Coordinates of C-alpha atoms in Angstrom, one line a residue:
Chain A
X1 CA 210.1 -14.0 244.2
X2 CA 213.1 -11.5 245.2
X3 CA 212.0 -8.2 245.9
X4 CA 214.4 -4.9 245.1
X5 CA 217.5 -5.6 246.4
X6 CA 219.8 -2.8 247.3
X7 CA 223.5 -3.4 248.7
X8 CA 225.4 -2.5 250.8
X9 CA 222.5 -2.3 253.3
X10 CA 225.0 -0.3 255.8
X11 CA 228.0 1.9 254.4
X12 CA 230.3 4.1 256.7
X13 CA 232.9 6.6 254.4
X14 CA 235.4 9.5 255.5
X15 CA 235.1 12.7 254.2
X16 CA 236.5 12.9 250.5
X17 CA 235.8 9.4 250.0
X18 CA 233.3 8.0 247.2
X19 CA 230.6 6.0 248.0
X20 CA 229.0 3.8 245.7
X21 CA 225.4 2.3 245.9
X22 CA 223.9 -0.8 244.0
X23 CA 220.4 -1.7 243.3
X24 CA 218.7 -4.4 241.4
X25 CA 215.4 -4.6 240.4
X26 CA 212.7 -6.5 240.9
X27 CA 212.5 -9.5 238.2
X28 CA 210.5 -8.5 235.2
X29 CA 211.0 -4.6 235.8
X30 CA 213.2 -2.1 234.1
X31 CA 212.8 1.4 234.9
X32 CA 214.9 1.7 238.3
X33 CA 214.1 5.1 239.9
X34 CA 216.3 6.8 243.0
X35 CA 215.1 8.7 246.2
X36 CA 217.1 10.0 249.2
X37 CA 215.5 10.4 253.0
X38 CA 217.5 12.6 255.3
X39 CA 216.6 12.7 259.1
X40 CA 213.6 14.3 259.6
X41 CA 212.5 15.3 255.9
X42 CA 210.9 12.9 253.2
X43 CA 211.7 11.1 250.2
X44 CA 213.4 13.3 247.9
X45 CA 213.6 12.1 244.2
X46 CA 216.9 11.9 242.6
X47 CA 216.8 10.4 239.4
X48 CA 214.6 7.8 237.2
X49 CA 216.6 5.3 234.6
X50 CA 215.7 2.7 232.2
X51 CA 218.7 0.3 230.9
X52 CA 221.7 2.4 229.6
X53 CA 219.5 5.7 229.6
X54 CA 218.8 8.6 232.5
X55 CA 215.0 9.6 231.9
X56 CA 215.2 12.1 234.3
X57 CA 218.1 13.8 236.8
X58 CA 215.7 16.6 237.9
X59 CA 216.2 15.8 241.9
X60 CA 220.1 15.0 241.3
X61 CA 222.7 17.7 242.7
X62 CA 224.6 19.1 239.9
X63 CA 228.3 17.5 241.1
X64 CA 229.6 14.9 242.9
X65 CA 226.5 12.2 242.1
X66 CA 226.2 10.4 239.3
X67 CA 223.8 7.2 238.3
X68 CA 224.0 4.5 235.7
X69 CA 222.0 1.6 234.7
X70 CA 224.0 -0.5 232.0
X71 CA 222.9 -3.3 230.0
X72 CA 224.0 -5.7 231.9
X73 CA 224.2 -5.9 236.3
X74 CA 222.7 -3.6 238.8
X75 CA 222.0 0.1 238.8
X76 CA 225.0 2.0 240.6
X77 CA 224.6 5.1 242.1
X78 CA 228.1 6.8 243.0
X79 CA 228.4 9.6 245.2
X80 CA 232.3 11.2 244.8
X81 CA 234.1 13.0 247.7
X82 CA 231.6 12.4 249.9
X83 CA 230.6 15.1 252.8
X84 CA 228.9 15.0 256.5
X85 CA 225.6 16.4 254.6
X86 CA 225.3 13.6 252.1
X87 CA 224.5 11.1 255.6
X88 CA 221.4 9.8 254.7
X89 CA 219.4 6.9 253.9
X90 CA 219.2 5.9 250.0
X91 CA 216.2 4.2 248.6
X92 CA 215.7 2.4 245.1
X93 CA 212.5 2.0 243.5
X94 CA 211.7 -0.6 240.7
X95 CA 208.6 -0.8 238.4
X96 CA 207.6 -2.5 235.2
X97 CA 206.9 0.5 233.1
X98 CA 207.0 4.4 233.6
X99 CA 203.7 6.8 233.4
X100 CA 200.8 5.9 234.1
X101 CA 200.3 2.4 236.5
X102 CA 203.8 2.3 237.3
X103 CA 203.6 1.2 241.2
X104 CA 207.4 1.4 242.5
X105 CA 208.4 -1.2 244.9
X106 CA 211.2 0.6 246.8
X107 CA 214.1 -2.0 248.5
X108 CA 215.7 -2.2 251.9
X109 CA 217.8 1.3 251.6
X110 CA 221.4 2.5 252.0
X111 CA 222.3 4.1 255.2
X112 CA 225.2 5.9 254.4
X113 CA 226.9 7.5 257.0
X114 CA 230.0 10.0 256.2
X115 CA 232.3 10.4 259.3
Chain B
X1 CA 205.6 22.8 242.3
X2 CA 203.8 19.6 243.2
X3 CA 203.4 19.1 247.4
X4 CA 201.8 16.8 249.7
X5 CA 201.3 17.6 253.0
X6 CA 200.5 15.1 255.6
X7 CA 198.4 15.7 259.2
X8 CA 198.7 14.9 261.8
X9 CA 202.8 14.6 262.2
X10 CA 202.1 11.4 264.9
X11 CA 198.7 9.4 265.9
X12 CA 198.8 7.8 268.8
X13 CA 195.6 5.3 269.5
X14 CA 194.1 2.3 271.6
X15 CA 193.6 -0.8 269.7
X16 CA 190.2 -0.9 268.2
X17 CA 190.5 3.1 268.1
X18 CA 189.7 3.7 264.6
X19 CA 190.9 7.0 263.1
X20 CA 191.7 8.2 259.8
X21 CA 195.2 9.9 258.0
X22 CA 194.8 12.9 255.9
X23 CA 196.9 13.6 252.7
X24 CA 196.6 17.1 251.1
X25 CA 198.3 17.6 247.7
X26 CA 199.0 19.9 245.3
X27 CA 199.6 18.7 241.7
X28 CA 199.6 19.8 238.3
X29 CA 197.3 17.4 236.7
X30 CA 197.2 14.1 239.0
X31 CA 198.5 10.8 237.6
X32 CA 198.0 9.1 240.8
X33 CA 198.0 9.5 244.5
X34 CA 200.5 6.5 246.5
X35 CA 200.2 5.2 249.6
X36 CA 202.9 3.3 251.7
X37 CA 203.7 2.3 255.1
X38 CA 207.3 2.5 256.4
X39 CA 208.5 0.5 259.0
X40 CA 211.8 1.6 261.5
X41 CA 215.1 0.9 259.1
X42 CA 213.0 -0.7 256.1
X43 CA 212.0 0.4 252.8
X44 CA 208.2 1.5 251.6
X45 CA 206.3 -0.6 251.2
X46 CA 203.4 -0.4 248.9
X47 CA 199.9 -0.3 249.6
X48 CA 197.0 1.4 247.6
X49 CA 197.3 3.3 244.2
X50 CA 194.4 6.1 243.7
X51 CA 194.2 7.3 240.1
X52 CA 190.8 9.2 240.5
X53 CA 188.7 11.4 242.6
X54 CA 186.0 9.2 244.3
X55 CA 188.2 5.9 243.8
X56 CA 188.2 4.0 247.1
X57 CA 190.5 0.8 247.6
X58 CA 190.5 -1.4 250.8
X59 CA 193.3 -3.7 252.2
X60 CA 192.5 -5.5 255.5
X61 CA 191.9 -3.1 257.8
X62 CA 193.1 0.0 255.7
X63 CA 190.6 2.1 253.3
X64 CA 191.8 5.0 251.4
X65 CA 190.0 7.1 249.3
X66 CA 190.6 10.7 247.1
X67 CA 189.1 14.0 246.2
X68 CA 190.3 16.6 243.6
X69 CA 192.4 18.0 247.1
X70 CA 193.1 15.3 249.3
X71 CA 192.9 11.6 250.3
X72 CA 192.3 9.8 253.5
X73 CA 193.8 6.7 254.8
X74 CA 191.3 5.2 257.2
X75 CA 192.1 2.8 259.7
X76 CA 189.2 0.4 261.0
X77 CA 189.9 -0.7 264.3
X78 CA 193.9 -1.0 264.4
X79 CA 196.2 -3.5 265.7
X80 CA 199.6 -3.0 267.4
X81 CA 201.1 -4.3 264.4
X82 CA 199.5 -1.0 262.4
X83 CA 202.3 0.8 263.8
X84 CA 204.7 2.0 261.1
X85 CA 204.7 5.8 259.3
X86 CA 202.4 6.0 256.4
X87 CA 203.7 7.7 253.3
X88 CA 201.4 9.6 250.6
X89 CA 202.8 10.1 247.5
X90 CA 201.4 11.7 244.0
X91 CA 202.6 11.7 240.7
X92 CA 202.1 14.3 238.3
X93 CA 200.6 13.6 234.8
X94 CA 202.9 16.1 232.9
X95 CA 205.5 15.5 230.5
X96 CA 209.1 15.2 232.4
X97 CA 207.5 14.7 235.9
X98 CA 205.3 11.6 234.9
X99 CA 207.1 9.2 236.5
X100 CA 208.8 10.1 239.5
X101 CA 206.5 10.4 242.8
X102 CA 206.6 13.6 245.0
X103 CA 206.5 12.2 248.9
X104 CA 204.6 13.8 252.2
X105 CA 207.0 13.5 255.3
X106 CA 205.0 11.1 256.8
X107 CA 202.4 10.3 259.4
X108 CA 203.8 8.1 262.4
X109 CA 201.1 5.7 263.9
X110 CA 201.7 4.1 267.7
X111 CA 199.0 1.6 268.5
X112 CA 198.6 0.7 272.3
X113 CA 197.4 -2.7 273.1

């Protein structure tokens, strides 16, 4: 009964450097939904997906991050020419359906750290 | 915009110190009101959905409940192992903001054997 899973669990890049961030959801669910927590401040949200389809970028800067979710494997979230203020830890959320009674179950997290 | 603001920032109490968490929000039309706990270098984890004012939901020694402004995370006689942050979280019913949830920065809880 495997939970989110999220990989790497620690990732260490120089500046300029692209990070890339891979979550799979629980079994059974397929709306996959992104949040970033920097020190000191709350979960932000970034982005919500179902397969092959962004729902909603509303929290996602407008360059350098991107997110996918294809048809087949796990949902990628890919952070290009990375910079000190993008050190944070990345969470992915998983439910069964969107809207109403859609509890996420969030995985283990990302710490990225950008040196 | 939606917000949630949590109070107090940290709790410190004895065990068997009950004490209760307060969650204030501000939502345009509320879908439901989350609550998680967050352990050092771990993910949420989930604990109690509220979907309407006057719901209560209990879970060991954890009650929460919700009004059209706030909900409360009570905590009956707490354990060492209650330590974590708790997160409160709502979710706005509408259209383009039904899904994603809208987070408080936490309440830390120490409890001192």
């Amino acid at each position: 009964n495997a939970g989110v899973m999220q990989n790497p669990r620690h990732l260490v890049r120089r500046r300029g450097q692209e990070a890339r961030l891979r979550c799979s959801p629980m079994k059974g669910h397929s709306h996959v939904y992104w949040y970033r927590q920097l020190p000191e401040e709350g979960l932000k949200f970034m982005v919500y997906l179902q397969k092959e389809n962004i729902i909603d970028e509303s929290g996602m800067p407008k360059e350098r991050f991107s997110a996918e979710f294809p048809k087949e494997g796990p949902s990628i979230l890919r952070i290009q020419q990375v910079v000190r203020g993008d050190s944070a830890a990345y969470f992915c959320a998983s439910s069964r359906r969107g809207g109403t009674y859609n509890e996420q179950f969030f995985g283990p997290g990302t710490r990225l750290t950008v040196l | 915009e939606d917000q949630v603001t949590q109070s107090p920032e940290a709790l410190r109490l004895q065990e068997g110190e009950s004490s209760s968490l307060n969650c204030s929000y501000t939502v345009s039309g509320l879908r439901g009101l989350f609550w998680y706990r967050q352990d050092p270098g771990k993910g949420p984890e989930f604990l109690f959905t509220l979907y309407s004012a006057g719901e209560e939901k209990e879970k060991e020694r954890l009650k929460a409940t919700l009004t059209k402004k706030e909900s409360f995370l009570h905590i009956t006689a707490p354990k060492p192992e209650d330590s974590a942050t708790y997160l409160c979280a709502v979710q706005a019913s509408r259209t383009g903001a039904n899904s994603k949830l809208t987070f408080g920065k936490g309440i830390t809880l120490s409890v001192r054997p």
